[in-house]
PDB file of C-alpha atoms in Angstrom:
ATOM      1  CA  PHE A   1      32.553  28.697 -64.619  1.00 24.00           C
ATOM      2  CA  VAL A   2      28.990  30.160 -64.894  1.00 28.00           C
ATOM      3  CA  ILE A   3      25.795  28.350 -63.737  1.00 30.00           C
ATOM      4  CA  LYS A   4      23.645  29.496 -66.023  1.00 32.00           C
ATOM      5  CA  ALA A   5      20.142  29.934 -64.560  1.00 34.00           C
ATOM      6  CA  GLY A   6      16.805  28.434 -66.266  1.00 35.00           C
ATOM      7  CA  PRO A   7      13.764  30.906 -66.618  1.00 37.00           C
ATOM      8  CA  ARG A   8      11.496  31.936 -63.764  1.00 36.00           C
ATOM      9  CA  ARG A   9       8.468  30.175 -63.048  1.00 36.00           C
ATOM     10  CA  ASP A  10       6.158  32.964 -62.001  1.00 39.00           C
ATOM     11  CA  LYS A  11       7.085  35.537 -64.389  1.00 36.00           C
ATOM     12  CA  PRO A  12       4.942  39.384 -63.736  1.00 34.00           C
ATOM     13  CA  GLN A  13       2.106  38.838 -65.909  1.00 34.00           C
ATOM     14  CA  ILE A  14      -1.042  40.958 -65.932  1.00 32.00           C
ATOM     15  CA  LEU A  15      -3.248  39.677 -62.985  1.00 32.00           C
ATOM     16  CA  ASN A  16      -6.795  39.786 -62.233  1.00 37.00           C
ATOM     17  CA  LYS A  17      -6.700  42.329 -60.014  1.00 36.00           C
ATOM     18  CA  PRO A  18      -7.696  45.704 -59.366  1.00 35.00           C
ATOM     19  CA  ILE A  19      -6.143  48.571 -61.604  1.00 31.00           C
ATOM     20  CA  MET A  20      -4.733  49.432 -58.680  1.00 34.00           C
ATOM     21  CA  ALA A  21      -2.816  46.408 -57.592  1.00 37.00           C
ATOM     22  CA  VAL A  22      -1.553  46.063 -61.308  1.00 35.00           C
ATOM     23  CA  ASP A  23       0.097  49.229 -61.560  1.00 38.00           C
ATOM     24  CA  TRP A  24       1.464  49.191 -58.361  1.00 38.00           C
ATOM     25  CA  GLU A  25       3.245  46.048 -59.262  1.00 41.00           C
ATOM     26  CA  ASN A  26       4.078  47.318 -63.007  1.00 41.00           C
ATOM     27  CA  ARG A  27       5.443  50.598 -61.572  1.00 40.00           C
ATOM     28  CA  MET A  28       7.710  49.272 -58.889  1.00 40.00           C
ATOM     29  CA  GLU A  29       9.302  46.984 -60.760  1.00 41.00           C
ATOM     30  CA  VAL A  30       9.986  48.975 -63.210  1.00 39.00           C
ATOM     31  CA  ASN A  31      11.475  51.537 -60.112  1.00 37.00           C
ATOM     32  CA  ARG A  32      13.477  48.576 -58.715  1.00 34.00           C
ATOM     33  CA  ILE A  33      15.254  47.120 -61.317  1.00 26.00           C
ATOM     34  CA  GLY A  34      15.701  50.410 -63.499  1.00 30.00           C
ATOM     35  CA  ALA A  35      13.353  53.006 -65.393  1.00 31.00           C
ATOM     36  CA  THR A  36      14.764  51.788 -68.930  1.00 38.00           C
ATOM     37  CA  HIS A  37      13.788  48.364 -68.509  1.00 37.00           C
ATOM     38  CA  SER A  38      10.309  46.761 -69.109  1.00 43.00           C
ATOM     39  CA  PRO A  39       8.452  45.933 -65.941  1.00 39.00           C
ATOM     40  CA  ASP A  40       8.679  42.222 -67.170  1.00 42.00           C
ATOM     41  CA  GLU A  41      12.203  42.100 -66.949  1.00 42.00           C
ATOM     42  CA  LEU A  42      12.958  40.852 -63.389  1.00 45.00           C
ATOM     43  CA  PRO A  43      15.964  41.299 -61.435  1.00 46.00           C
ATOM     44  CA  ARG A  44      17.204  37.527 -62.050  1.00 47.00           C
ATOM     45  CA  HIS A  45      17.092  38.409 -65.786  1.00 48.00           C
ATOM     46  CA  GLN A  46      19.154  41.443 -65.054  1.00 46.00           C
ATOM     47  CA  ILE A  47      22.067  39.486 -62.965  1.00 46.00           C
ATOM     48  CA  ASN A  48      22.349  36.770 -65.413  1.00 48.00           C
ATOM     49  CA  GLN A  49      22.763  39.613 -68.720  1.00 50.00           C
ATOM     50  CA  GLY A  50      24.821  41.729 -66.485  1.00 49.00           C
ATOM     51  CA  LEU A  51      26.760  39.634 -63.871  1.00 47.00           C
ATOM     52  CA  GLY A  52      26.747  36.395 -65.841  1.00 45.00           C
ATOM     53  CA  SER A  53      30.173  36.617 -66.919  1.00 44.00           C
ATOM     54  CA  SER A  54      31.677  37.404 -63.079  1.00 50.00           C
ATOM     55  CA  TYR A  55      29.262  35.218 -60.827  1.00 55.00           C
ATOM     56  CA  SER A  56      29.057  31.909 -60.789  1.00 61.00           C
ATOM     57  CA  LEU A  57      26.097  31.434 -58.404  1.00 70.00           C
ATOM     58  CA  ILE A  58      23.227  33.682 -56.675  1.00 74.00           C
ATOM     59  CA  ALA A  59      21.985  32.762 -54.019  1.00 79.00           C
ATOM     60  CA  SER A  60      19.049  35.172 -52.863  1.00 81.00           C
ATOM     61  CA  TYR A  61      15.776  35.698 -51.474  1.00 86.00           C
ATOM     62  CA  GLU A  62      14.062  34.172 -55.180  1.00 84.00           C
ATOM     63  CA  LEU A  63      13.062  31.079 -55.539  1.00 84.00           C
ATOM     64  CA  SER A  64      14.439  30.594 -59.037  1.00 77.00           C
ATOM     65  CA  SER A  65      17.711  31.103 -57.805  1.00 78.00           C
ATOM     66  CA  HIS A  66      20.559  28.620 -57.453  1.00 76.00           C
ATOM     67  CA  VAL A  67      20.328  28.619 -53.845  1.00 81.00           C
ATOM     68  CA  PRO A  68      17.176  30.294 -52.293  1.00 84.00           C
ATOM     69  CA  VAL A  69      17.911  31.867 -49.242  1.00 85.00           C
ATOM     70  CA  LEU A  70      14.992  32.581 -47.188  1.00 91.00           C
ATOM     71  CA  TYR A  71      14.067  34.231 -43.965  1.00 91.00           C
ATOM     72  CA  LYS A  72      14.366  31.948 -40.793  1.00 91.00           C
ATOM     73  CA  GLU A  73      11.487  33.428 -38.936  1.00 92.00           C
ATOM     74  CA  ILE A  74       9.152  30.998 -41.633  1.00 95.00           C
ATOM     75  CA  ALA A  75      10.729  27.965 -39.727  1.00 94.00           C
ATOM     76  CA  GLU A  76      10.035  29.171 -36.801  1.00 93.00           C
ATOM     77  CA  PHE A  77       6.581  29.956 -37.424  1.00 95.00           C
ATOM     78  CA  ALA A  78       6.121  26.344 -38.428  1.00 95.00           C
ATOM     79  CA  SER A  79       7.943  24.613 -35.389  1.00 94.00           C
ATOM     80  CA  SER A  80       5.883  26.164 -33.296  1.00 94.00           C
ATOM     81  CA  PHE A  81       2.833  25.704 -35.248  1.00 96.00           C
ATOM     82  CA  LYS A  82       0.020  24.126 -32.884  1.00 95.00           C
ATOM     83  CA  PRO A  83      -3.936  23.559 -34.061  1.00 97.00           C
ATOM     84  CA  LEU A  84      -6.909  25.551 -32.492  1.00 97.00           C
ATOM     85  CA  THR A  85     -10.319  24.564 -32.219  1.00 98.00           C
ATOM     86  CA  PHE A  86     -12.610  27.162 -33.867  1.00 98.00           C
ATOM     87  CA  GLU A  87     -14.041  28.267 -30.070  1.00 97.00           C
ATOM     88  CA  GLN A  88     -11.030  28.823 -28.827  1.00 98.00           C
ATOM     89  CA  LEU A  89     -10.115  31.204 -31.962  1.00 98.00           C
ATOM     90  CA  VAL A  90     -13.742  32.871 -31.289  1.00 98.00           C
ATOM     91  CA  ALA A  91     -12.661  33.401 -27.827  1.00 98.00           C
ATOM     92  CA  GLU A  92      -9.524  34.135 -28.156  1.00 97.00           C
ATOM     93  CA  ALA A  93     -10.172  37.094 -31.611  1.00 98.00           C
ATOM     94  CA  ASN A  94     -13.023  38.544 -28.521  1.00 98.00           C
ATOM     95  CA  LYS A  95     -10.589  39.357 -26.367  1.00 97.00           C
ATOM     96  CA  LYS A  96      -8.137  41.404 -29.048  1.00 97.00           C
ATOM     97  CA  LYS A  97      -8.137  44.934 -29.182  1.00 97.00           C
ATOM     98  CA  PRO A  98      -9.429  46.547 -32.413  1.00 97.00           C
ATOM     99  CA  GLU A  99      -6.316  47.937 -33.433  1.00 97.00           C
ATOM    100  CA  ILE A 100      -3.221  47.851 -35.929  1.00 97.00           C
ATOM    101  CA  TYR A 101       0.182  46.703 -34.584  1.00 94.00           C
ATOM    102  CA  PHE A 102       3.069  48.127 -36.126  1.00 92.00           C
ATOM    103  CA  ALA A 103       6.575  49.374 -35.909  1.00 87.00           C
ATOM    104  CA  ILE A 104       7.968  50.866 -38.511  1.00 87.00           C
ATOM    105  CA  SER A 105      11.577  52.881 -38.757  1.00 83.00           C
ATOM    106  CA  ASN A 106      12.042  53.143 -42.047  1.00 85.00           C
ATOM    107  CA  CYS A 107       9.921  56.527 -42.802  1.00 86.00           C
ATOM    108  CA  LYS A 108      11.198  56.825 -46.443  1.00 86.00           C
ATOM    109  CA  ALA A 109      10.889  53.046 -48.090  1.00 84.00           C
ATOM    110  CA  PRO A 110      10.862  53.589 -51.831  1.00 80.00           C
ATOM    111  CA  ILE A 111       7.738  50.851 -51.972  1.00 80.00           C
ATOM    112  CA  VAL A 112       4.475  52.057 -53.926  1.00 76.00           C
ATOM    113  CA  PRO A 113       1.858  53.143 -52.335  1.00 79.00           C
ATOM    114  CA  ASN A 114       3.760  54.566 -49.257  1.00 87.00           C
ATOM    115  CA  ARG A 115       3.546  52.626 -46.631  1.00 90.00           C
ATOM    116  CA  LEU A 116       2.937  55.276 -43.943  1.00 92.00           C
ATOM    117  CA  SER A 117       0.206  57.240 -46.303  1.00 91.00           C
ATOM    118  CA  LEU A 118      -1.573  54.099 -46.328  1.00 92.00           C
ATOM    119  CA  ILE A 119      -1.972  53.408 -42.807  1.00 94.00           C
ATOM    120  CA  GLU A 120      -2.537  57.174 -41.785  1.00 94.00           C
ATOM    121  CA  SER A 121      -4.957  56.825 -44.483  1.00 93.00           C
ATOM    122  CA  ILE A 122      -6.757  54.035 -42.621  1.00 95.00           C
ATOM    123  CA  SER A 123      -6.629  55.708 -39.572  1.00 95.00           C
ATOM    124  CA  ASN A 124      -8.662  58.421 -41.037  1.00 95.00           C
ATOM    125  CA  LYS A 125     -11.299  56.254 -41.463  1.00 95.00           C
ATOM    126  CA  GLY A 126     -11.330  55.786 -37.957  1.00 96.00           C
ATOM    127  CA  ILE A 127      -9.554  52.574 -37.157  1.00 97.00           C
ATOM    128  CA  LYS A 128      -7.015  52.774 -34.301  1.00 96.00           C
ATOM    129  CA  LEU A 129      -3.535  52.462 -34.492  1.00 95.00           C
ATOM    130  CA  ALA A 130      -0.803  50.812 -32.286  1.00 93.00           C
ATOM    131  CA  ALA A 131       2.562  51.912 -33.541  1.00 89.00           C
ATOM    132  CA  LEU A 132       6.186  51.880 -31.413  1.00 83.00           C
ATOM    133  CA  GLY A 133       8.144  52.498 -34.383  1.00 79.00           C
ATOM    134  CA  ALA A 134      10.334  56.146 -35.573  1.00 80.00           C
ATOM    135  CA  CYS A 135       7.740  56.708 -37.902  1.00 86.00           C
ATOM    136  CA  LEU A 136       4.285  57.619 -36.457  1.00 86.00           C
ATOM    137  CA  GLY A 137       5.320  55.589 -33.454  1.00 81.00           C
ATOM    138  CA  SER A 138       3.428  56.773 -30.032  1.00 79.00           C
ATOM    139  CA  SER A 139       6.389  57.851 -27.338  1.00 75.00           C
ATOM    140  CA  LYS A 140       3.975  56.748 -24.476  1.00 78.00           C
ATOM    141  CA  LEU A 141       3.155  53.340 -25.665  1.00 79.00           C
ATOM    142  CA  ARG A 142       6.672  53.076 -26.166  1.00 74.00           C
ATOM    143  CA  GLN A 143       7.247  53.680 -22.691  1.00 72.00           C
ATOM    144  CA  ASN A 144       3.917  52.050 -21.940  1.00 73.00           C
ATOM    145  CA  VAL A 145       5.113  48.437 -23.690  1.00 72.00           C
ATOM    146  CA  TRP A 146       8.927  48.482 -22.799  1.00 67.00           C
ATOM    147  CA  ASN A 147       9.164  50.221 -19.556  1.00 61.00           C
ATOM    148  CA  ASP A 148      12.399  47.956 -18.337  1.00 55.00           C
ATOM    149  CA  GLU A 149      15.536  49.230 -17.001  1.00 52.00           C
ATOM    150  CA  THR A 150      17.882  48.484 -20.492  1.00 54.00           C
ATOM    151  CA  PHE A 151      15.346  50.615 -22.492  1.00 58.00           C
ATOM    152  CA  LYS A 152      15.505  53.189 -19.904  1.00 57.00           C
ATOM    153  CA  LYS A 153      19.191  53.738 -20.466  1.00 57.00           C
ATOM    154  CA  GLU A 154      19.157  52.872 -24.391  1.00 54.00           C
ATOM    155  CA  HIS A 155      16.253  54.914 -24.667  1.00 52.00           C
ATOM    156  CA  VAL A 156      16.209  58.736 -26.210  1.00 52.00           C
ATOM    157  CA  GLU A 157      13.788  59.689 -28.457  1.00 53.00           C
ATOM    158  CA  LYS A 158      15.714  60.104 -31.261  1.00 55.00           C
ATOM    159  CA  ARG A 159      14.408  57.819 -35.055  1.00 55.00           C
ATOM    160  CA  GLU A 160      17.717  56.130 -34.534  1.00 60.00           C
ATOM    161  CA  SER A 161      17.610  54.927 -30.771  1.00 64.00           C
ATOM    162  CA  ILE A 162      14.248  54.093 -31.381  1.00 65.00           C
ATOM    163  CA  THR A 163      15.240  51.972 -34.307  1.00 66.00           C
ATOM    164  CA  VAL A 164      17.546  50.522 -32.272  1.00 68.00           C
ATOM    165  CA  ALA A 165      15.320  49.514 -29.402  1.00 66.00           C
ATOM    166  CA  THR A 166      12.433  48.017 -31.582  1.00 67.00           C
ATOM    167  CA  ASN A 167      15.347  46.049 -33.731  1.00 66.00           C
ATOM    168  CA  ASN A 168      16.515  44.829 -30.103  1.00 67.00           C
ATOM    169  CA  ARG A 169      12.823  43.158 -29.226  1.00 68.00           C
ATOM    170  CA  ARG A 170      11.922  41.986 -32.383  1.00 70.00           C
ATOM    171  CA  GLY A 171      10.569  38.528 -32.001  1.00 69.00           C
ATOM    172  CA  THR A 172      10.949  38.753 -28.012  1.00 76.00           C
ATOM    173  CA  GLU A 173       7.919  37.925 -25.238  1.00 81.00           C
ATOM    174  CA  THR A 174       7.101  41.530 -25.180  1.00 78.00           C
ATOM    175  CA  HIS A 175       6.724  41.978 -29.075  1.00 81.00           C
ATOM    176  CA  LEU A 176       4.842  38.770 -29.335  1.00 89.00           C
ATOM    177  CA  LYS A 177       2.430  39.666 -26.229  1.00 89.00           C
ATOM    178  CA  GLN A 178       2.152  42.827 -28.196  1.00 88.00           C
ATOM    179  CA  LEU A 179       0.889  41.618 -32.002  1.00 91.00           C
ATOM    180  CA  SER A 180      -1.010  38.840 -30.082  1.00 95.00           C
ATOM    181  CA  SER A 181      -3.120  41.257 -28.268  1.00 95.00           C
ATOM    182  CA  ARG A 182      -4.373  42.704 -31.433  1.00 96.00           C
ATOM    183  CA  MET A 183      -6.891  42.122 -33.683  1.00 98.00           C
ATOM    184  CA  PHE A 184      -4.159  42.866 -37.025  1.00 98.00           C
ATOM    185  CA  ALA A 185      -0.465  43.558 -37.648  1.00 97.00           C
ATOM    186  CA  TYR A 186       0.658  46.137 -40.473  1.00 97.00           C
ATOM    187  CA  THR A 187       3.323  44.410 -42.238  1.00 95.00           C
ATOM    188  CA  PRO A 188       4.458  46.230 -45.555  1.00 94.00           C
ATOM    189  CA  GLU A 189       8.032  45.432 -47.094  1.00 92.00           C
ATOM    190  CA  ASN A 190      10.682  47.609 -46.870  1.00 88.00           C
ATOM    191  CA  SER A 191      10.955  46.715 -51.447  1.00 84.00           C
ATOM    192  CA  TYR A 192       8.756  45.632 -53.654  1.00 80.00           C
ATOM    193  CA  GLY A 193      10.238  42.127 -55.533  1.00 82.00           C
ATOM    194  CA  MET A 194       8.563  38.855 -56.616  1.00 86.00           C
ATOM    195  CA  ASP A 195       9.496  36.153 -53.637  1.00 90.00           C
ATOM    196  CA  TYR A 196      10.270  39.705 -51.474  1.00 91.00           C
ATOM    197  CA  VAL A 197       8.627  38.299 -48.098  1.00 94.00           C
ATOM    198  CA  THR A 198      10.213  38.929 -44.646  1.00 92.00           C
ATOM    199  CA  GLU A 199      10.275  38.304 -40.959  1.00 92.00           C
ATOM    200  CA  LYS A 200       7.437  41.170 -40.427  1.00 93.00           C
ATOM    201  CA  LEU A 201       4.730  38.417 -41.684  1.00 96.00           C
ATOM    202  CA  PHE A 202       5.762  35.380 -40.258  1.00 96.00           C
ATOM    203  CA  THR A 203       6.079  37.098 -37.051  1.00 94.00           C
ATOM    204  CA  ALA A 204       2.747  38.440 -37.230  1.00 95.00           C
ATOM    205  CA  LEU A 205       1.919  34.736 -37.757  1.00 97.00           C
ATOM    206  CA  LEU A 206       3.296  33.614 -35.131  1.00 95.00           C
ATOM    207  CA  ALA A 207       2.121  35.822 -32.688  1.00 95.00           C
ATOM    208  CA  GLY A 208      -1.870  34.664 -33.820  1.00 96.00           C
ATOM    209  CA  THR A 209      -2.735  37.875 -35.476  1.00 97.00           C
ATOM    210  CA  VAL A 210      -3.781  39.103 -39.186  1.00 98.00           C
ATOM    211  CA  PRO A 211      -1.157  40.618 -41.483  1.00 98.00           C
ATOM    212  CA  ILE A 212      -2.210  43.118 -43.039  1.00 97.00           C
ATOM    213  CA  TYR A 213      -0.034  42.932 -46.204  1.00 96.00           C
ATOM    214  CA  MET A 214       1.791  45.119 -49.037  1.00 92.00           C
ATOM    215  CA  GLY A 215       4.852  43.578 -51.004  1.00 91.00           C
ATOM    216  CA  ALA A 216       5.696  40.415 -52.830  1.00 91.00           C
ATOM    217  CA  PRO A 217       2.686  40.119 -55.341  1.00 90.00           C
ATOM    218  CA  ASN A 218       2.982  36.425 -54.884  1.00 92.00           C
ATOM    219  CA  VAL A 219       3.181  36.758 -51.391  1.00 94.00           C
ATOM    220  CA  ARG A 220       0.491  33.384 -50.999  1.00 94.00           C
ATOM    221  CA  SER A 221       2.749  31.687 -52.301  1.00 93.00           C
ATOM    222  CA  PHE A 222       4.445  31.340 -49.000  1.00 95.00           C
ATOM    223  CA  LEU A 223       1.092  31.636 -46.867  1.00 96.00           C
ATOM    224  CA  PRO A 224       0.025  28.264 -44.632  1.00 96.00           C
ATOM    225  CA  GLN A 225      -3.235  29.826 -46.980  1.00 95.00           C
ATOM    226  CA  PRO A 226      -4.015  32.013 -49.048  1.00 95.00           C
ATOM    227  CA  ASN A 227      -6.655  33.844 -46.540  1.00 96.00           C
ATOM    228  CA  ALA A 228      -3.997  33.846 -43.448  1.00 97.00           C
ATOM    229  CA  ILE A 229      -3.465  37.794 -44.789  1.00 97.00           C
ATOM    230  CA  ILE A 230      -5.345  40.774 -45.723  1.00 96.00           C
ATOM    231  CA  ASP A 231      -3.168  41.475 -49.150  1.00 93.00           C
ATOM    232  CA  VAL A 232      -3.961  45.351 -49.383  1.00 92.00           C
ATOM    233  CA  SER A 233      -3.752  44.939 -53.371  1.00 89.00           C
ATOM    234  CA  ASP A 234      -7.081  43.023 -53.716  1.00 90.00           C
ATOM    235  CA  TYR A 235      -8.971  46.535 -52.348  1.00 90.00           C
ATOM    236  CA  GLU A 236      -9.642  49.024 -55.100  1.00 87.00           C
ATOM    237  CA  THR A 237      -9.315  51.971 -52.256  1.00 90.00           C
ATOM    238  CA  VAL A 238      -8.418  52.849 -49.320  1.00 92.00           C
ATOM    239  CA  ASP A 239     -12.367  53.475 -48.183  1.00 92.00           C
ATOM    240  CA  ASP A 240     -12.783  49.660 -49.301  1.00 93.00           C
ATOM    241  CA  LEU A 241     -10.214  48.056 -47.204  1.00 95.00           C
ATOM    242  CA  ALA A 242     -10.791  50.428 -44.210  1.00 96.00           C
ATOM    243  CA  SER A 243     -14.463  49.315 -44.447  1.00 96.00           C
ATOM    244  CA  TYR A 244     -13.668  45.693 -44.839  1.00 97.00           C
ATOM    245  CA  LEU A 245     -11.552  45.921 -41.485  1.00 98.00           C
ATOM    246  CA  LYS A 246     -14.560  47.719 -39.911  1.00 98.00           C
ATOM    247  CA  THR A 247     -16.540  44.518 -40.510  1.00 98.00           C
ATOM    248  CA  LEU A 248     -14.456  42.054 -39.177  1.00 98.00           C
ATOM    249  CA  ILE A 249     -14.343  44.367 -35.821  1.00 98.00           C
ATOM    250  CA  SER A 250     -17.746  44.363 -35.882  1.00 98.00           C
ATOM    251  CA  ASN A 251     -17.842  40.530 -36.043  1.00 98.00           C
ATOM    252  CA  ARG A 252     -15.137  38.510 -34.203  1.00 98.00           C
ATOM    253  CA  THR A 253     -16.967  34.962 -35.613  1.00 98.00           C
ATOM    254  CA  LEU A 254     -16.198  36.527 -39.250  1.00 98.00           C
ATOM    255  CA  TYR A 255     -12.742  37.581 -38.514  1.00 98.00           C
ATOM    256  CA  VAL A 256     -12.002  34.189 -37.619  1.00 98.00           C
ATOM    257  CA  GLN A 257     -13.952  32.085 -40.495  1.00 98.00           C
ATOM    258  CA  ARG A 258     -12.010  34.441 -43.194  1.00 97.00           C
ATOM    259  CA  HIS A 259      -8.514  34.415 -41.712  1.00 98.00           C
ATOM    260  CA  LEU A 260      -8.154  32.346 -38.487  1.00 98.00           C
ATOM    261  CA  LEU A 261      -9.777  29.226 -39.959  1.00 97.00           C
ATOM    262  CA  TRP A 262      -6.774  27.343 -41.036  1.00 97.00           C
ATOM    263  CA  ARG A 263      -5.555  26.793 -37.535  1.00 97.00           C
ATOM    264  CA  THR A 264      -7.618  24.304 -36.786  1.00 97.00           C
ATOM    265  CA  GLN A 265      -6.645  21.980 -39.070  1.00 96.00           C
ATOM    266  CA  PRO A 266      -4.422  19.188 -37.722  1.00 95.00           C
ATOM    267  CA  LYS A 267      -1.091  19.663 -40.005  1.00 94.00           C
ATOM    268  CA  LEU A 268       0.411  22.565 -42.179  1.00 95.00           C
ATOM    269  CA  SER A 269       0.050  22.476 -45.636  1.00 93.00           C
ATOM    270  CA  LYS A 270       2.493  21.122 -47.895  1.00 92.00           C
ATOM    271  CA  GLN A 271       2.916  23.847 -50.770  1.00 91.00           C
ATOM    272  CA  PHE A 272       3.940  26.281 -46.856  1.00 95.00           C
ATOM    273  CA  LEU A 273       5.913  23.514 -45.565  1.00 93.00           C
ATOM    274  CA  ASP A 274       8.133  22.535 -48.911  1.00 91.00           C
ATOM    275  CA  ILE A 275       8.686  26.844 -48.786  1.00 93.00           C
ATOM    276  CA  VAL A 276       9.912  25.518 -44.944  1.00 93.00           C
ATOM    277  CA  LYS A 277      12.191  23.429 -46.314  1.00 89.00           C
ATOM    278  CA  LEU A 278      14.162  26.877 -48.266  1.00 88.00           C
ATOM    279  CA  THR A 279      15.189  28.196 -44.781  1.00 89.00           C
ATOM    280  CA  ASP A 280      18.558  26.838 -43.144  1.00 84.00           C
ATOM    281  CA  GLN A 281      16.629  25.935 -40.047  1.00 86.00           C
ATOM    282  CA  GLY A 282      13.944  23.965 -42.079  1.00 82.00           C
ATOM    283  CA  SER A 283      16.413  21.909 -44.284  1.00 83.00           C
ATOM    284  CA  PRO A 284      18.731  19.207 -43.142  1.00 79.00           C
ATOM    285  CA  TYR A 285      21.887  20.784 -44.976  1.00 78.00           C
ATOM    286  CA  SER A 286      23.477  24.136 -44.160  1.00 80.00           C
ATOM    287  CA  PHE A 287      23.826  26.811 -46.609  1.00 81.00           C
ATOM    288  CA  ALA A 288      27.330  26.086 -46.954  1.00 81.00           C
ATOM    289  CA  CYS A 289      26.125  22.532 -48.118  1.00 80.00           C
ATOM    290  CA  LYS A 290      23.820  23.771 -50.067  1.00 78.00           C
ATOM    291  CA  VAL A 291      26.309  25.530 -52.553  1.00 78.00           C
ATOM    292  CA  CYS A 292      29.031  23.080 -51.904  1.00 78.00           C
ATOM    293  CA  ASN A 293      26.478  20.457 -54.049  1.00 73.00           C
ATOM    294  CA  CYS A 294      25.716  22.918 -56.120  1.00 75.00           C
ATOM    295  CA  PHE A 295      28.881  23.441 -57.616  1.00 69.00           C
ATOM    296  CA  ARG A 296      29.597  20.036 -57.426  1.00 68.00           C
ATOM    297  CA  GLY A 297      26.669  19.383 -60.351  1.00 62.00           C
ATOM    298  CA  LYS A 298      24.587  17.498 -57.777  1.00 52.00           C
ATOM    299  CA  LEU A 299      21.817  19.159 -57.879  1.00 48.00           C
ATOM    300  CA  GLY A 300      21.223  20.598 -60.743  1.00 50.00           C
ATOM    301  CA  CYS A 301      20.372  24.503 -58.733  1.00 57.00           C
ATOM    302  CA  ASP A 302      17.415  25.165 -60.181  1.00 50.00           C
ATOM    303  CA  ASN A 303      15.048  24.421 -57.211  1.00 45.00           C
ATOM    304  CA  ALA A 304      16.124  23.799 -53.475  1.00 40.00           C
ATOM    305  CA  LEU A 305      13.479  21.492 -52.651  1.00 38.00           C
ATOM    306  CA  ARG A 306      15.684  18.918 -55.123  1.00 41.00           C
ATOM    307  CA  TYR A 307      18.773  18.921 -52.077  1.00 40.00           C
ATOM    308  CA  ALA A 308      16.793  16.194 -50.284  1.00 43.00           C
ATOM    309  CA  ASP A 309      17.961  14.384 -53.239  1.00 42.00           C
ATOM    310  CA  ALA A 310      21.454  14.984 -52.790  1.00 38.00           C
ATOM    311  CA  ARG A 311      24.079  12.796 -51.263  1.00 39.00           C
ATOM    312  CA  ILE A 312      26.564  14.742 -49.612  1.00 35.00           C
TER     313      ILE A 312
END
């Protein structure tokens, strides 16, 4: 049998954003689902129309899926959250290097604008980078950071080997320490999509740095606080973005006030905790139980937040 999906709650529309951002969103949506479709036709719509007769249930990163499947790092960040005082945040900020950390190994990601060209342009404005991945990464920095026996055995200065080494250390103490020691982390997605918010952003938040984000236009629906990130699409030009970063580098108190003050709150926001419930780690029910109950008609299959009402 087929479960028909309801309409999306957050269909793309012309947002109150700079022209560059709106054009980026429209072009990326067209590129992602096929150039013959208009920008407001979402992948979910295409699945319903093209695959509805073959698939009974959709489980994906999209919030409007029958069973949303979100990244576990969201729950890991939430479980590790500990509030700090304003004074503690400023003291930590003053110790951070005025650099942008990132580790990118997919050098041909289809996201627009090109994420490597963008970070190179920022670097050309005088802001230092700390790159460990295969794309724009520093061999010397990799050797200094990953100076262990495992890395020496597995490491060859080829893109494939660097990618494996990077992935093996994602989320480790060494990785988090490198993130934490920098003011910013560059966390662009590999591709564009509504609701497509991956582990990169939440690993950066876990480390206590400020992500420079490029990806889902509704990313703030996934955040503990809207100003927890610096969204590339909020800026008209690279000059504007670089200028803002330089202002924060020169004024660490402002850096905290603008992007870290939410960490002084005793609890994470209800909106964010609702997102956490959509992960397997943040839900009392396993993925298999969610799917089973969806088919049993217990949940309505329109919003995973209703799983709490189910009797399993």
